Short mmCIF file of C-alpha atoms and ligand atoms in Angstrom, two decimals:
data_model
loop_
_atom_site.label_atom_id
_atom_site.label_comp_id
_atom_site.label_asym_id
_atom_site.label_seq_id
_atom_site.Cartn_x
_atom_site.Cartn_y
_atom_site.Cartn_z
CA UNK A 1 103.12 134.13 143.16
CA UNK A 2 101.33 131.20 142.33
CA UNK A 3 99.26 129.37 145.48
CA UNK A 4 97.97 125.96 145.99
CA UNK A 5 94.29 125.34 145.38
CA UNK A 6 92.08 125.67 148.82
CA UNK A 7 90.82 122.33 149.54
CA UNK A 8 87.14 122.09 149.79
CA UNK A 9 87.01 119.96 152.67
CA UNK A 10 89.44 118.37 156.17
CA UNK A 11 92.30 116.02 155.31
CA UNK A 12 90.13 113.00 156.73
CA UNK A 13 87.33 113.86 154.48
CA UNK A 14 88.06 111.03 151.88
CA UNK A 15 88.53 108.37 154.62
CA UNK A 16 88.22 105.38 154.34
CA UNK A 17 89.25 105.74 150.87
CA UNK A 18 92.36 107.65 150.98
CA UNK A 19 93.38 108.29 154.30
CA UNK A 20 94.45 111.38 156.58
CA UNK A 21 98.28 111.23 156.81
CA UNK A 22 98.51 110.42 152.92
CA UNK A 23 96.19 113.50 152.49
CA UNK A 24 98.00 115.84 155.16
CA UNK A 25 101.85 114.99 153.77
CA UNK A 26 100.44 115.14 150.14
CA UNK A 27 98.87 118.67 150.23
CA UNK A 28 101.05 119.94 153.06
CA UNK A 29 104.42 119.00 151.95
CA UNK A 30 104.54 118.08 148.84
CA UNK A 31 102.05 120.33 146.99
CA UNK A 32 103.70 122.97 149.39
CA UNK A 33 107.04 122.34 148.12
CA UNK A 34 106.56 121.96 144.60
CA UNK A 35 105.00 125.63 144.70
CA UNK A 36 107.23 127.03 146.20
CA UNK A 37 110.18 125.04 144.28
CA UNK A 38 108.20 126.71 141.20
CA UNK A 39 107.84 130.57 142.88
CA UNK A 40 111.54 130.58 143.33
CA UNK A 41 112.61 129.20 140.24
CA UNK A 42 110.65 131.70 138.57
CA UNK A 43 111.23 134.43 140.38
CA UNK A 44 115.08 133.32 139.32
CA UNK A 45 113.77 134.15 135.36
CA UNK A 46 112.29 137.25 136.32
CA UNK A 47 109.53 135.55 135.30
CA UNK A 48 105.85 138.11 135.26
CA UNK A 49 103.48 135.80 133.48
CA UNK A 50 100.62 134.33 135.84
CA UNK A 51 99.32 132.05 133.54
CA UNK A 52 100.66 128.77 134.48
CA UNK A 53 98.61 126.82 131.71
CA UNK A 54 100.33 129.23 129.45
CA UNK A 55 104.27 128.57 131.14
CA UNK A 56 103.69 124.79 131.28
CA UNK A 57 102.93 124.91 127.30
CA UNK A 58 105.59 127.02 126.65
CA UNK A 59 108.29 125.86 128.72
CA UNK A 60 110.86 126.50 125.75
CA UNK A 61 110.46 130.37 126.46
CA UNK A 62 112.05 130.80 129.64
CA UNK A 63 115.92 130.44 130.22
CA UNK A 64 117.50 127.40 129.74
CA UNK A 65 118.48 126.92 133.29
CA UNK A 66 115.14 127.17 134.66
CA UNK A 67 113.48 125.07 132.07
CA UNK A 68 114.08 121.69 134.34
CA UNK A 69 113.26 123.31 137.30
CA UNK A 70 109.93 124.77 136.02
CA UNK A 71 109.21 121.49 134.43
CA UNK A 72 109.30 119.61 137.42
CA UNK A 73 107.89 122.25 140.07
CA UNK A 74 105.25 123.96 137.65
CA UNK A 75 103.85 120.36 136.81
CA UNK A 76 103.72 119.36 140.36
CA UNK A 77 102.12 122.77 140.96
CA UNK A 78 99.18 122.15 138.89
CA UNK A 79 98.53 118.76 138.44
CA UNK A 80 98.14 118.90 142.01
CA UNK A 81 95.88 121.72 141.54
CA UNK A 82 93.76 119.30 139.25
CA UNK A 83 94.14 116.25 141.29
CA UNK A 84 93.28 118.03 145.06
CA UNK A 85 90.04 120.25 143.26
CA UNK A 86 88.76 116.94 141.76
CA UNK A 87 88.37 115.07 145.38
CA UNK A 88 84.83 115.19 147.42
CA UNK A 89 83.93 113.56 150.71
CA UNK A 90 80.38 113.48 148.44
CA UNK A 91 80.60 113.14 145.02
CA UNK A 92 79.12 113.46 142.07
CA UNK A 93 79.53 109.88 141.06
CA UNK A 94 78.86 109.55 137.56
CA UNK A 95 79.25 111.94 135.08
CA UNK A 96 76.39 113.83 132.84
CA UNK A 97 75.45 116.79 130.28
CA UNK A 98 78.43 116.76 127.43
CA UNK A 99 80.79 115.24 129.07
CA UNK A 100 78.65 111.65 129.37
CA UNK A 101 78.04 112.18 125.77
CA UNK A 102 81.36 112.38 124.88
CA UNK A 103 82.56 109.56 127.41
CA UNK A 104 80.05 107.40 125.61
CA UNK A 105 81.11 108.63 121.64
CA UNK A 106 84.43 107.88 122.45
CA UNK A 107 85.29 105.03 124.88
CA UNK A 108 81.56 103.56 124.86
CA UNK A 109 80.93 104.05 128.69
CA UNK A 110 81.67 105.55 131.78
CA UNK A 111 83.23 101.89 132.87
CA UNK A 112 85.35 101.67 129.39
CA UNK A 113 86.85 104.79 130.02
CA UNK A 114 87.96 104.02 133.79
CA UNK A 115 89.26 100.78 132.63
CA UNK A 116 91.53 102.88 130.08
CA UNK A 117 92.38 105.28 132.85
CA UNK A 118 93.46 102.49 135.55
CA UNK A 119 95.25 100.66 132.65
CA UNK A 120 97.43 103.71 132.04
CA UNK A 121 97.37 104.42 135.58
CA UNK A 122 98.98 101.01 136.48
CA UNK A 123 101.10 100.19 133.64
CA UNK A 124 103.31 103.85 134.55
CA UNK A 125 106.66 102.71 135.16
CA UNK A 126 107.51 104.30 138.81
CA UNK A 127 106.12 107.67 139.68
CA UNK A 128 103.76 109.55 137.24
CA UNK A 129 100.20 110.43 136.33
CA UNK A 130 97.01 109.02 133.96
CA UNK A 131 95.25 111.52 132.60
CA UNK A 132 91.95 112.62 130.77
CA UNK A 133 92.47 115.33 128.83
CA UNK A 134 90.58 117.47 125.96
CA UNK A 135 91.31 119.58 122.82
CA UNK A 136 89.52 122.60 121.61
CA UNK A 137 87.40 120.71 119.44
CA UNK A 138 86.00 118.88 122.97
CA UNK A 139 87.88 115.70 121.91
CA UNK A 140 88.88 113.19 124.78
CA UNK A 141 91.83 110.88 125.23
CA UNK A 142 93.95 108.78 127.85
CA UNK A 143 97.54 109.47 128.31
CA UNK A 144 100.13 108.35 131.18
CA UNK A 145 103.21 110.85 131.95
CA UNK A 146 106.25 110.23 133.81
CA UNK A 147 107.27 112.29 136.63
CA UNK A 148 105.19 115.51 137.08
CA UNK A 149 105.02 116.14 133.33
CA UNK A 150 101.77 116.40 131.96
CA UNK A 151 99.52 116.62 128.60
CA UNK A 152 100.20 120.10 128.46
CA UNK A 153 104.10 120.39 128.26
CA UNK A 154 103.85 117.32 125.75
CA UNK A 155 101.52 118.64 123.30
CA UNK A 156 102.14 122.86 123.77
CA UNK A 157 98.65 122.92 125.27
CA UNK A 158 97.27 121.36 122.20
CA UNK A 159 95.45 119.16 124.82
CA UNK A 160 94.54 120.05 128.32
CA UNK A 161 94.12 117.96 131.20
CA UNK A 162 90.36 117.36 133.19
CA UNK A 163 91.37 114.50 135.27
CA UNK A 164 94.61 113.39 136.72
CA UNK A 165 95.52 110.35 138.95
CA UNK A 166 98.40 110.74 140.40
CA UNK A 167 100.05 107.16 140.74
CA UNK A 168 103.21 108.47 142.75
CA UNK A 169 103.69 106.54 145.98
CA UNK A 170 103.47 109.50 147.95
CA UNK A 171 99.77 109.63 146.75
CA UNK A 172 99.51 106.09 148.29
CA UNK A 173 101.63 103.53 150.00
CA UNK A 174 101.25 104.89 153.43
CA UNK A 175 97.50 103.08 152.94
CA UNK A 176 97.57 101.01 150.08
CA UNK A 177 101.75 99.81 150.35
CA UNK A 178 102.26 97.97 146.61
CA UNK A 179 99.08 97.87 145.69
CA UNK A 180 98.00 100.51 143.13
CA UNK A 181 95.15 98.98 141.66
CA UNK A 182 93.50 99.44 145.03
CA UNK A 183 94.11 102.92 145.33
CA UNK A 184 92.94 103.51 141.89
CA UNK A 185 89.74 101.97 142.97
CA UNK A 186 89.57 103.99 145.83
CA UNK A 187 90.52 107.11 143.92
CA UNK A 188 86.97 106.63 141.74
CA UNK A 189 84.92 106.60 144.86
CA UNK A 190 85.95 110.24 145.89
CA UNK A 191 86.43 111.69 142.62
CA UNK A 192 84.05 114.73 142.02
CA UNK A 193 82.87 114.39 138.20
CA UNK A 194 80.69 117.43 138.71
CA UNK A 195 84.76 119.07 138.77
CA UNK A 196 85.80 117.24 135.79
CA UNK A 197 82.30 118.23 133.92
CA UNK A 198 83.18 121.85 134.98
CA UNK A 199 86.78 120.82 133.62
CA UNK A 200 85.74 119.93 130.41
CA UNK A 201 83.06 122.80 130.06
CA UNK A 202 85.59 125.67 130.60
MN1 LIG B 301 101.54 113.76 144.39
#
């Protein structure tokens, strides 16, 4: 049985930036259903492997007629996983060690690389996510995904995510309404990069 990630802190925690109800119906309902859309689909399969990094790469392994289902629910399951863990009433706000070092080898700066990441995050088409993902070689690079599909299901795990915006309304219209460039901006101020370090260390 797979279980959403304990959040660190109270759903009004990231105020003013992203505000209770959005945070309450996000993790509550949403994040709730999407595990337990994935428990039961798996538990359809007979499914025994607790390795959802694993599944999610490997999605043409189980039975056709859970494939879809596993898709949709497994990649809500953890990108939410990903995106709730990487939130902090006080964060770390700029990143250090490796990752920094990367960050700068690759897009030049910290404030290159969020101008990639709100780029892809605004120019999804409808509901989706912006990533930051690595290989095993401790490579970086920006991707956007539609729906709940992620870096891992589109590359067999070749790349793994460390950050992901979620740009679905549900993440933000109750606050922001149209307006996802502000709730991109307000995303930065409460992400954690001390989690996406750890992310990118693992
Ligand atoms: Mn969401």
């Amino acid at each position: 049985m797979f279980k959403q990630v304990e959040l660190k802190y109270e759903f009004n925690a990231l105020e003013p930036y992203i505000d209770t109800l959005t945070m309450e119906t996000h993790y509550s309902k949403h994040h709730a259903g999407y595990t337990k859309n994935l428990n039961a689909a798996l538990e359809t399969a007979n499914n025994t492997n607790d390795d959802i990094v694993d599944i999610l790469s490997h999605l043409e392994k189980l039975p056709k007629d859970v494939q879809t289902a596993v898709r949709n629910n497994g990649g809500g399951y953890y990108n939410h996983n990903l995106y709730f863990a990487s939130l902090a009433a006080h964060p770390k706000k700029v990143p250090s060690g490796e990752l920094l070092d990367k960050i700068n080898a690759t897009f030049g700066n910290v404030d290159a690389l969020k101008v990639q990441l709100t780029n892809a995050a605004t120019k999804q088409f409808g509901s989706g996510w912006a990533w930051l993902s690595k290989n095993k070689n401790g490579d970086l690079k920006v991707t956007s995904s539609p729906n709940q599909d992620n870096p891992l299901m589109e590359t067999n795990g070749e790349w793994t995510p460390i950050l992901g915006i979620d740009v679905w309304e549900h993440a933000y219209y109750l606050k922001h309404r149209n307006l996802r460039g502000d709730y991109i901006k307000d995303f930065f101020e409460v992400l954690d990069w001390q989690v996406v370090e750890d992310n990118y260390n693992k």
